[in-house]
PDB file of C-alpha atoms in Angstrom:
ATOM      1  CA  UNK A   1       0.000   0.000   0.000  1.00 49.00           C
ATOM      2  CA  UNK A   2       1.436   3.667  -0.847  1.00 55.00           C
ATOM      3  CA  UNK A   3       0.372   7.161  -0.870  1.00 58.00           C
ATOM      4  CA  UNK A   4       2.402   9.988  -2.415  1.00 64.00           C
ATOM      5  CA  UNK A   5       6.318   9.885  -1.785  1.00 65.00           C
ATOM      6  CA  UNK A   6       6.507  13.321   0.161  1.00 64.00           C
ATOM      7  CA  UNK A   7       3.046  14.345   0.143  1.00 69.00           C
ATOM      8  CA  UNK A   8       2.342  16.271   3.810  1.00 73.00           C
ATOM      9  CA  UNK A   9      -1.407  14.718   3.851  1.00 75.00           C
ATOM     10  CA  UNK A  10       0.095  11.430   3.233  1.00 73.00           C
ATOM     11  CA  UNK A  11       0.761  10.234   6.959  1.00 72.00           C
ATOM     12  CA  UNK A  12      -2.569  11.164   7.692  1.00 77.00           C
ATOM     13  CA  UNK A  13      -4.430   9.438   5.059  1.00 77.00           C
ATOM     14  CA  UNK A  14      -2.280   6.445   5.891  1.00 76.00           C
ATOM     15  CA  UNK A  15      -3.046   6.176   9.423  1.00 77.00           C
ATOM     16  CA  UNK A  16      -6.426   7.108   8.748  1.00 80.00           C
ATOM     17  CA  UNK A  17      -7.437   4.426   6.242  1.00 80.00           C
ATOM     18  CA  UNK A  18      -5.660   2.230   8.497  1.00 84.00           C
ATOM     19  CA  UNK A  19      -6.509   2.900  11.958  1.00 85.00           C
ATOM     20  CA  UNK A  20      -8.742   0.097  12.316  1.00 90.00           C
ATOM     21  CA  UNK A  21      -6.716  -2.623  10.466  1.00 90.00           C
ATOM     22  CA  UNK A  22      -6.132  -4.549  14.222  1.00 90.00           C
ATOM     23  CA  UNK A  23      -9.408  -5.277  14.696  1.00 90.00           C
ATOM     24  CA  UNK A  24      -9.817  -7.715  11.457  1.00 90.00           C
ATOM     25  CA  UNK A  25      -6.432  -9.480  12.159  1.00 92.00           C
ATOM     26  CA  UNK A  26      -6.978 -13.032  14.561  1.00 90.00           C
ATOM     27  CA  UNK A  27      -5.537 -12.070  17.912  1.00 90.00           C
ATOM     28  CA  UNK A  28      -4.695 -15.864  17.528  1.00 90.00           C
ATOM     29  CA  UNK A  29      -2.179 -15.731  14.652  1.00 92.00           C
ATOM     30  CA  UNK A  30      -0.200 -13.501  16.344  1.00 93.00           C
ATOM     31  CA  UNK A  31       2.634 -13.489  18.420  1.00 91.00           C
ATOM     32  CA  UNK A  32       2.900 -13.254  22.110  1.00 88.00           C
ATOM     33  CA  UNK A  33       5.813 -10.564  23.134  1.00 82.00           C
ATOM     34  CA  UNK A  34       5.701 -10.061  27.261  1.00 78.00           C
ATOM     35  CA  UNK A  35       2.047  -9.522  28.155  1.00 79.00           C
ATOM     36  CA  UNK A  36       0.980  -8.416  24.645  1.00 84.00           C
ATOM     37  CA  UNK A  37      -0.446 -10.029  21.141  1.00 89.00           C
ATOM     38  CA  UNK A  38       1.616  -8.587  18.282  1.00 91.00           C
ATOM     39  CA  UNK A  39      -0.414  -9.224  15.110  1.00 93.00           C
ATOM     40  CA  UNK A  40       1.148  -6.916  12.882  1.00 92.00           C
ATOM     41  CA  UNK A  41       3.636  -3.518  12.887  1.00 88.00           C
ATOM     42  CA  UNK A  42       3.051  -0.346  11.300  1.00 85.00           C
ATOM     43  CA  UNK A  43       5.548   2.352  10.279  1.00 78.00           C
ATOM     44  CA  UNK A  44       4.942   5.216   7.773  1.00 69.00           C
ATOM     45  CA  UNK A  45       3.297   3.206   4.903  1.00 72.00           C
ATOM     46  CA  UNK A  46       5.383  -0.092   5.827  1.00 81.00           C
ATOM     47  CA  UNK A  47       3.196  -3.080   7.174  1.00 87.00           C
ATOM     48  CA  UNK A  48       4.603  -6.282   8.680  1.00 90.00           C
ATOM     49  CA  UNK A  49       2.355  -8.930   9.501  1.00 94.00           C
ATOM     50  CA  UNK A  50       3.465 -11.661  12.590  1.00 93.00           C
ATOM     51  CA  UNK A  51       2.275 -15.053  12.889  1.00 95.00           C
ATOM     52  CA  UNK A  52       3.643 -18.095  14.526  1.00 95.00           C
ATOM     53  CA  UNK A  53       3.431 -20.884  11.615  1.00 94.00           C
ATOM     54  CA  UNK A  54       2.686 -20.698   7.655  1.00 94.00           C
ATOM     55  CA  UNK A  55      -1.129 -21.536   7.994  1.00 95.00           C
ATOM     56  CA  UNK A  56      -1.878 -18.587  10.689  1.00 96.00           C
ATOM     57  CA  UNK A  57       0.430 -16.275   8.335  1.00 96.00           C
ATOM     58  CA  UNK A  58      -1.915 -17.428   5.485  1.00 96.00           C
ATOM     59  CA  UNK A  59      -4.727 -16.576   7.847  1.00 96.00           C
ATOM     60  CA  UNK A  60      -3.994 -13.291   8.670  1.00 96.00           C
ATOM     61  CA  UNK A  61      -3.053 -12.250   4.519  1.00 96.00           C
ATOM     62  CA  UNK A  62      -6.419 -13.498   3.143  1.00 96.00           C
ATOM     63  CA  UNK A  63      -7.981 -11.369   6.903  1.00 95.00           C
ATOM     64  CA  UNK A  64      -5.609  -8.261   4.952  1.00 95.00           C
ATOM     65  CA  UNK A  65      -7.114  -9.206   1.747  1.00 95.00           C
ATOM     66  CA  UNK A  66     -10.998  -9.182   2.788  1.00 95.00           C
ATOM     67  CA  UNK A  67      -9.843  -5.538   5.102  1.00 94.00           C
ATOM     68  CA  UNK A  68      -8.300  -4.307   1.533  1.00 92.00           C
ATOM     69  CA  UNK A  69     -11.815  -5.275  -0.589  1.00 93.00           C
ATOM     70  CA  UNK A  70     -13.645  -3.897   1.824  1.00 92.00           C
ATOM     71  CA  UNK A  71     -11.890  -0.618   1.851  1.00 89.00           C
ATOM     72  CA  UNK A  72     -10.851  -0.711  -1.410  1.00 89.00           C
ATOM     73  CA  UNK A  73      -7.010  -0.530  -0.702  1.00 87.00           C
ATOM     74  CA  UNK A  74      -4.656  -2.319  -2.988  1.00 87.00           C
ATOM     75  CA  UNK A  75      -1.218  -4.232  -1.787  1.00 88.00           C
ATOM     76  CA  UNK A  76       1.981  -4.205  -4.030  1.00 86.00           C
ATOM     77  CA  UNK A  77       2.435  -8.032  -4.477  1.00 83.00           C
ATOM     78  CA  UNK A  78       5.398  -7.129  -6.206  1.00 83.00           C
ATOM     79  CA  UNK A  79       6.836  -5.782  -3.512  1.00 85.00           C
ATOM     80  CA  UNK A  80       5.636  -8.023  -0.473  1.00 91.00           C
ATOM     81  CA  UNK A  81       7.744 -11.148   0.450  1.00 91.00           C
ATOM     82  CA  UNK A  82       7.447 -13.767   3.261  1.00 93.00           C
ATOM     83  CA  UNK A  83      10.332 -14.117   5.542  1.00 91.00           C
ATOM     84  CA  UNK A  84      10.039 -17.770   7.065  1.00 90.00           C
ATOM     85  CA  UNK A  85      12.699 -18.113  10.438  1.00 86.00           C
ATOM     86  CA  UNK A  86      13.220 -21.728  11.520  1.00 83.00           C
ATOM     87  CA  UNK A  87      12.950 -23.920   8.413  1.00 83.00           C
ATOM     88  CA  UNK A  88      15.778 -24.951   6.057  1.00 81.00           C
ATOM     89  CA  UNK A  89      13.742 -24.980   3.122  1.00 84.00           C
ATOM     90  CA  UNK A  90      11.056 -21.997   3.424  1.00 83.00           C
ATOM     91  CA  UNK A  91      10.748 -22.625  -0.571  1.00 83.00           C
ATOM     92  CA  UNK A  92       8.575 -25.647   0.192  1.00 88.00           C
ATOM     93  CA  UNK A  93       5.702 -22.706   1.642  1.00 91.00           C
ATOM     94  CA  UNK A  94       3.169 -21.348  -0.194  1.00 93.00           C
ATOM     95  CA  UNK A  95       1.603 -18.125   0.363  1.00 96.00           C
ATOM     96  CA  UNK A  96      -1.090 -16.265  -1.297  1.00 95.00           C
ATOM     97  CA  UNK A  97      -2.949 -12.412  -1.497  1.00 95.00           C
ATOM     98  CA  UNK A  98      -6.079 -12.901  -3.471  1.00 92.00           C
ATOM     99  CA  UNK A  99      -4.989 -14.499  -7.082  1.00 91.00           C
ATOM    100  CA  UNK A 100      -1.440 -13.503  -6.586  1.00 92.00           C
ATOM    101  CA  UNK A 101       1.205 -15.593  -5.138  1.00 94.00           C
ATOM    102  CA  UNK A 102       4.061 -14.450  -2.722  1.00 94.00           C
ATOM    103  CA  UNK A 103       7.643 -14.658  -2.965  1.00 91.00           C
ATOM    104  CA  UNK A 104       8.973 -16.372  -0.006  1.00 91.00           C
ATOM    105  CA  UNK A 105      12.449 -14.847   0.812  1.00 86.00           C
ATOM    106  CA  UNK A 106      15.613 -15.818   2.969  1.00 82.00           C
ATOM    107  CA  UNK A 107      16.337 -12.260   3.459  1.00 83.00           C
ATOM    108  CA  UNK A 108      13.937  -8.759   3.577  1.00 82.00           C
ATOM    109  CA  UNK A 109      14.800  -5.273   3.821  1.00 80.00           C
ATOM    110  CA  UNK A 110      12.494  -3.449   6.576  1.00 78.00           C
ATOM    111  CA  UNK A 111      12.467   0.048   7.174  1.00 75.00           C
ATOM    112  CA  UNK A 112      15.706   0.300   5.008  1.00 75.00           C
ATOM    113  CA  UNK A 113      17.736  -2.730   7.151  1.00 77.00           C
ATOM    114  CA  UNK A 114      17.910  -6.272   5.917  1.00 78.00           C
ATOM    115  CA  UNK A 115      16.851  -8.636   7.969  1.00 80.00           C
ATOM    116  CA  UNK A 116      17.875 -12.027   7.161  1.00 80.00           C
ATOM    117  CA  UNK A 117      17.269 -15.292   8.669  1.00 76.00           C
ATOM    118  CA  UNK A 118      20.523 -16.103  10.755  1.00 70.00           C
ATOM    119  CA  UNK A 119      21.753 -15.984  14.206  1.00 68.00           C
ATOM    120  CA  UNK A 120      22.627 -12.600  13.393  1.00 72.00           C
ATOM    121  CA  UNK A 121      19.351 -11.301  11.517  1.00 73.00           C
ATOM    122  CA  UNK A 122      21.626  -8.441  10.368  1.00 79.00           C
ATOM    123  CA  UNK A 123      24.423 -10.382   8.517  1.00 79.00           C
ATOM    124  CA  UNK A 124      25.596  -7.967   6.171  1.00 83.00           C
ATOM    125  CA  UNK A 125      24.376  -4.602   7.031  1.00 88.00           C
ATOM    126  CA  UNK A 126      27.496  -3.126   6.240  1.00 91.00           C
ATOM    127  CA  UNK A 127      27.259  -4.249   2.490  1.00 91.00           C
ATOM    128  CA  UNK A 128      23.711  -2.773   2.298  1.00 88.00           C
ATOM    129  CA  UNK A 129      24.732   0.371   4.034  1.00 93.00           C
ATOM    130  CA  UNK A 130      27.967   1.149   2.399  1.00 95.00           C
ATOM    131  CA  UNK A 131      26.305   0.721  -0.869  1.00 94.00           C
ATOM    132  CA  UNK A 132      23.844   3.264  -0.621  1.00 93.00           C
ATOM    133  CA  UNK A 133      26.477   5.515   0.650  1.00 95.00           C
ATOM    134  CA  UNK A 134      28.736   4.732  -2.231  1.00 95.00           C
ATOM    135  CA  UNK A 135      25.193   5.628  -3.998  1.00 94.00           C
ATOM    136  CA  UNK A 136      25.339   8.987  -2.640  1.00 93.00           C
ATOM    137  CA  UNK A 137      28.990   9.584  -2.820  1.00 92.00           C
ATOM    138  CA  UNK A 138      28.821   9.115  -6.308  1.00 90.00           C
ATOM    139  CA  UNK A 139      25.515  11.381  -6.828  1.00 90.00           C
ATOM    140  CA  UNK A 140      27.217  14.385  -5.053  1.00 88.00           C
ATOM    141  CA  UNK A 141      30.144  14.013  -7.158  1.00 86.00           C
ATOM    142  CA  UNK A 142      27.988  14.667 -10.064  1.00 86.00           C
ATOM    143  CA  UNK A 143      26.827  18.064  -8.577  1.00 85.00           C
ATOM    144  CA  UNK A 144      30.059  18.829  -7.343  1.00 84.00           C
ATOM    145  CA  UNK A 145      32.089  18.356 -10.738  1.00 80.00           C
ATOM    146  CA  UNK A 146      30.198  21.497 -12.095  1.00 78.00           C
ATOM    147  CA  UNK A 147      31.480  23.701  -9.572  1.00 76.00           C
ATOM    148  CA  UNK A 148      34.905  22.503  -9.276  1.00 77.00           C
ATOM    149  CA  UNK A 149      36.456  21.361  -5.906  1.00 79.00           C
ATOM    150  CA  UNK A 150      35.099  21.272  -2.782  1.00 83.00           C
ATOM    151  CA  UNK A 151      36.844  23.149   0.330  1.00 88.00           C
ATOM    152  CA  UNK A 152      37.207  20.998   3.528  1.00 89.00           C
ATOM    153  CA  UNK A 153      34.583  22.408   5.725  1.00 90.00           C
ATOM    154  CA  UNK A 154      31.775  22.169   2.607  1.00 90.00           C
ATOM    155  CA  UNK A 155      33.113  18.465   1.894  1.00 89.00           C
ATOM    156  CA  UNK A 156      32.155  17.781   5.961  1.00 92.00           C
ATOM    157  CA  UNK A 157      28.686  19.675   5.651  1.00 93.00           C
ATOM    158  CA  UNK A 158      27.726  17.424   2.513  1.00 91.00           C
ATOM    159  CA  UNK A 159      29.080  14.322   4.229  1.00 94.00           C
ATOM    160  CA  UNK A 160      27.240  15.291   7.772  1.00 93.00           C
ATOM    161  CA  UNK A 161      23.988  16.116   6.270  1.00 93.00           C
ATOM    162  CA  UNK A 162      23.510  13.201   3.212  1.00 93.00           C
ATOM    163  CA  UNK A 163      26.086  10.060   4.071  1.00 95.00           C
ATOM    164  CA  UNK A 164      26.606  10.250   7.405  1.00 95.00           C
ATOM    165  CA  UNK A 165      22.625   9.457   8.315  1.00 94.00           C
ATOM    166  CA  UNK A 166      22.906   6.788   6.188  1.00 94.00           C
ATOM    167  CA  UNK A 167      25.695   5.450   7.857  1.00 95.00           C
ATOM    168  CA  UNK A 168      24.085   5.274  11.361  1.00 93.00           C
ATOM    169  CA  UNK A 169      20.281   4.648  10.230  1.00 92.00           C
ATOM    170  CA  UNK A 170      19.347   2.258  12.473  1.00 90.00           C
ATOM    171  CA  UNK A 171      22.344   1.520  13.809  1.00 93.00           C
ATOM    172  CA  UNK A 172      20.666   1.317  18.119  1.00 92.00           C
ATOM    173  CA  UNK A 173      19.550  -2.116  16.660  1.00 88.00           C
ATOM    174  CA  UNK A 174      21.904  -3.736  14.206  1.00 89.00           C
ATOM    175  CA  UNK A 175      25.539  -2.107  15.806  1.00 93.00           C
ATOM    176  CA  UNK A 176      28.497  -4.345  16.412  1.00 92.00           C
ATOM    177  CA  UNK A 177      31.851  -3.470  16.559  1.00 94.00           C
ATOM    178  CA  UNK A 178      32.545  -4.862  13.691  1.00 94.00           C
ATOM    179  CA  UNK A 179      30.475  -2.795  11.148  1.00 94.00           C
ATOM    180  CA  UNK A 180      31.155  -0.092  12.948  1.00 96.00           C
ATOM    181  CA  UNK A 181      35.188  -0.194  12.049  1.00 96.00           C
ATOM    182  CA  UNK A 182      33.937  -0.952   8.642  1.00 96.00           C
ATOM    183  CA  UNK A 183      31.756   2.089   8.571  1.00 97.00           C
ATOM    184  CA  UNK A 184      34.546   3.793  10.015  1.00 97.00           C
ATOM    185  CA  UNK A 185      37.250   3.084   6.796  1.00 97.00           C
ATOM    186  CA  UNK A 186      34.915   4.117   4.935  1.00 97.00           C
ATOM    187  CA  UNK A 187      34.348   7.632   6.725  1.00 97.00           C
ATOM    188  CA  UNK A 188      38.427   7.444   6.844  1.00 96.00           C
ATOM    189  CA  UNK A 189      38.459   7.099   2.848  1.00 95.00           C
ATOM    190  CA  UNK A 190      36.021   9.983   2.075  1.00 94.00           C
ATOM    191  CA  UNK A 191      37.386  12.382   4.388  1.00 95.00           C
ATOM    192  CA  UNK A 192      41.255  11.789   2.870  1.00 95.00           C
ATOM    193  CA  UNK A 193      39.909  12.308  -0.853  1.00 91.00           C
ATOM    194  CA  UNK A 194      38.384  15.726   0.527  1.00 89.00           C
ATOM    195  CA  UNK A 195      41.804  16.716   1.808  1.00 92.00           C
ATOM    196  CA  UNK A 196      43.576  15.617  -1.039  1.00 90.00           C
ATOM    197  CA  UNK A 197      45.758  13.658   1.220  1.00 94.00           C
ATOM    198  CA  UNK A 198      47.915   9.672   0.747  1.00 94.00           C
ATOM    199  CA  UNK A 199      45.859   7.514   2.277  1.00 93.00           C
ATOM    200  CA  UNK A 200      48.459   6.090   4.745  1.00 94.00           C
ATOM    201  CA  UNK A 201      47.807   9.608   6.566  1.00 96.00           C
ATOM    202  CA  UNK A 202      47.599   9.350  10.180  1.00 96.00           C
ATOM    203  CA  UNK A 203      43.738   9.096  10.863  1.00 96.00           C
ATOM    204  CA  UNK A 204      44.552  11.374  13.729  1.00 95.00           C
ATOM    205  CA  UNK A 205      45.919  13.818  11.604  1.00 96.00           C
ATOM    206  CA  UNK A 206      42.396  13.946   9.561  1.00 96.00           C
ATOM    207  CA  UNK A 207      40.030  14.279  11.959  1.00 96.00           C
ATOM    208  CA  UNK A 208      41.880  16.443  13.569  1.00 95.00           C
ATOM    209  CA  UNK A 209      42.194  18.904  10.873  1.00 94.00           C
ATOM    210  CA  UNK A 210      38.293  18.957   9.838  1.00 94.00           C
ATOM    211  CA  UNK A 211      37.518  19.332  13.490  1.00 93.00           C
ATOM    212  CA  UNK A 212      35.239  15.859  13.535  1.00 94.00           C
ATOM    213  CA  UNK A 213      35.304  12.483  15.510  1.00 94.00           C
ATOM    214  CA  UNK A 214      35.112   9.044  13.830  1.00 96.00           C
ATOM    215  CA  UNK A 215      31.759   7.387  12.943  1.00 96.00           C
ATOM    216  CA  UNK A 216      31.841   4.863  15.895  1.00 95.00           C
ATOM    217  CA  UNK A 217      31.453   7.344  18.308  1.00 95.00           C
ATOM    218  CA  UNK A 218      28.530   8.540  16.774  1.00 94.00           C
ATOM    219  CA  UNK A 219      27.072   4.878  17.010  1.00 96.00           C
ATOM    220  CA  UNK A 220      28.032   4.007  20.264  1.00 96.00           C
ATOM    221  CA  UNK A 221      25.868   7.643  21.073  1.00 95.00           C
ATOM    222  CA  UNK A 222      22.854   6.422  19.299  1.00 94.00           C
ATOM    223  CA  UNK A 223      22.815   3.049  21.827  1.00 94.00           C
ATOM    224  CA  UNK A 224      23.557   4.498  25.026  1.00 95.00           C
ATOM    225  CA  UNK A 225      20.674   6.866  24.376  1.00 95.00           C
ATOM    226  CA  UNK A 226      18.512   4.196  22.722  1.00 94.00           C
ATOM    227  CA  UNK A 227      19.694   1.918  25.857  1.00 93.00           C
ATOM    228  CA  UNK A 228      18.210   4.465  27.875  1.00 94.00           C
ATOM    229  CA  UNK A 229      15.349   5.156  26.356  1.00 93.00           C
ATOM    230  CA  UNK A 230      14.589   1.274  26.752  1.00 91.00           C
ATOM    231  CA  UNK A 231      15.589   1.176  30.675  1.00 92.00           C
ATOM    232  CA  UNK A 232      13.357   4.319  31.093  1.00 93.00           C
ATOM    233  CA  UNK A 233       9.987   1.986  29.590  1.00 89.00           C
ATOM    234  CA  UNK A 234       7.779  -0.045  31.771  1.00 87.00           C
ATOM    235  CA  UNK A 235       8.758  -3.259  32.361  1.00 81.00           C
ATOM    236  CA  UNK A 236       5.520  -4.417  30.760  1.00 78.00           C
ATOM    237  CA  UNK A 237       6.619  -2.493  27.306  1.00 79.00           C
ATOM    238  CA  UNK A 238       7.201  -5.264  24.527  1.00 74.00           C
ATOM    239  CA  UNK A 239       9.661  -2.927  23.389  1.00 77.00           C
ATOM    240  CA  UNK A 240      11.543  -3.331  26.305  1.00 70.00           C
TER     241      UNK A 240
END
């Protein structure tokens, strides 16, 4: 489902046309999380349904199909995939909306972070993140090769305001040290091309001269304050 990229009525329409969607999903296809039934998670115009086994998954998309007639709403099949945790062969599934049949996947991207499963749902993060900043790199180089070179403290601005987020999107829930020092190279490798500099330049050296600190730090900032925010919930919060 989708309403127009941008558009300022757009949040409301969504949540509007939506607001009762809870109350035609089976409380008993969802999932129990502390003292609450999670049937299904809402974000912007992102929805993720929850169920505990194939058939009760197939329960609750043909309950989002009669919701969708009724209201006249219309799903992207294309763009809707099954994510099965649990089962070595989540091919042998079978899931339908209405006529159309959907893909079942080993790995989704939700709210812009892939989710895969694995011990670690976020196996490769760093792949999918550096590539959209590569994305964006290259995009601004595009701009920037009209007006010639950048000086340092525009080169930080750009890489603050576009690459930078999408370095650290999402990063209270998937961080490890490990992506992080990846993330961190990259930052490394950007900033040196700005300055012109060999790339076997002290790190120190860089950051110290555009005035900023590595990405990690800027991570490790985003969990201690999502930590908190988590320790400050009630203990009945299936957030927390």
């Amino acid at each position: 489902m989708g309403v127009a990229q941008g558009g300022i009525t757009s949040p409301f329409l969504f949540k509007s046309f939506l607001a009762d969607l809870g109350e035609h999903l089976s409380d008993e296809c969802g999932i129990i999380l502390c003292e609450s039934i999670v049937k299904h998670l809402l974000w912007a115009d992102d929805l993720f349904l929850v169920s505990p086994s194939a058939a009760l998954m197939q329960t609750q998309l043909n309950n989002l199909k009669a919701y969708c007639s009724q209201w006249r709403l219309v799903v992207n099949a294309m763009k809707t995939k099954i994510l099965v945790f649990g089962v070595k062969d989540p091919g042998k599934f079978k899931f339908t909306f209405g006529d159309n049949v959907i893909e079942t996947s080993v790995s989704y991207t939700y709210l812009g972070n892939l989710v895969k499963d694995s011990r670690n749902p976020f196996t490769k993060i760093d792949e999918v993140i550096l590539h959209k900043c590569y994305k964006a790199c290259y995009k601004i180089r595009d701009y920037v090769d009209a007006v010639g070179q950048l000086i340092p403290s525009h080169a930080v601005h750009f890489f603050n305001v576009l690459i930078a987020p999408l370095l650290d999107y999402g990063s209270e829930v998937w961080y490890s040290e490990g992506v992080a020092d990846k993330l961190e190279v990259f930052q490394k490798k950007i900033y040196k091309r700005n300055l012109s500099v060999r790339t076997n330049t002290p790190d120190e050296a860089v950051f110290g001269e555009l005035g900023v600190l590595p990405i990690s730090i800027r991570l490790k900032k985003n969990l201690l304050k999502y930590f908190h925010r988590l320790d400050t919930l009630p203990n009945s919060s299936p957030v927390k």
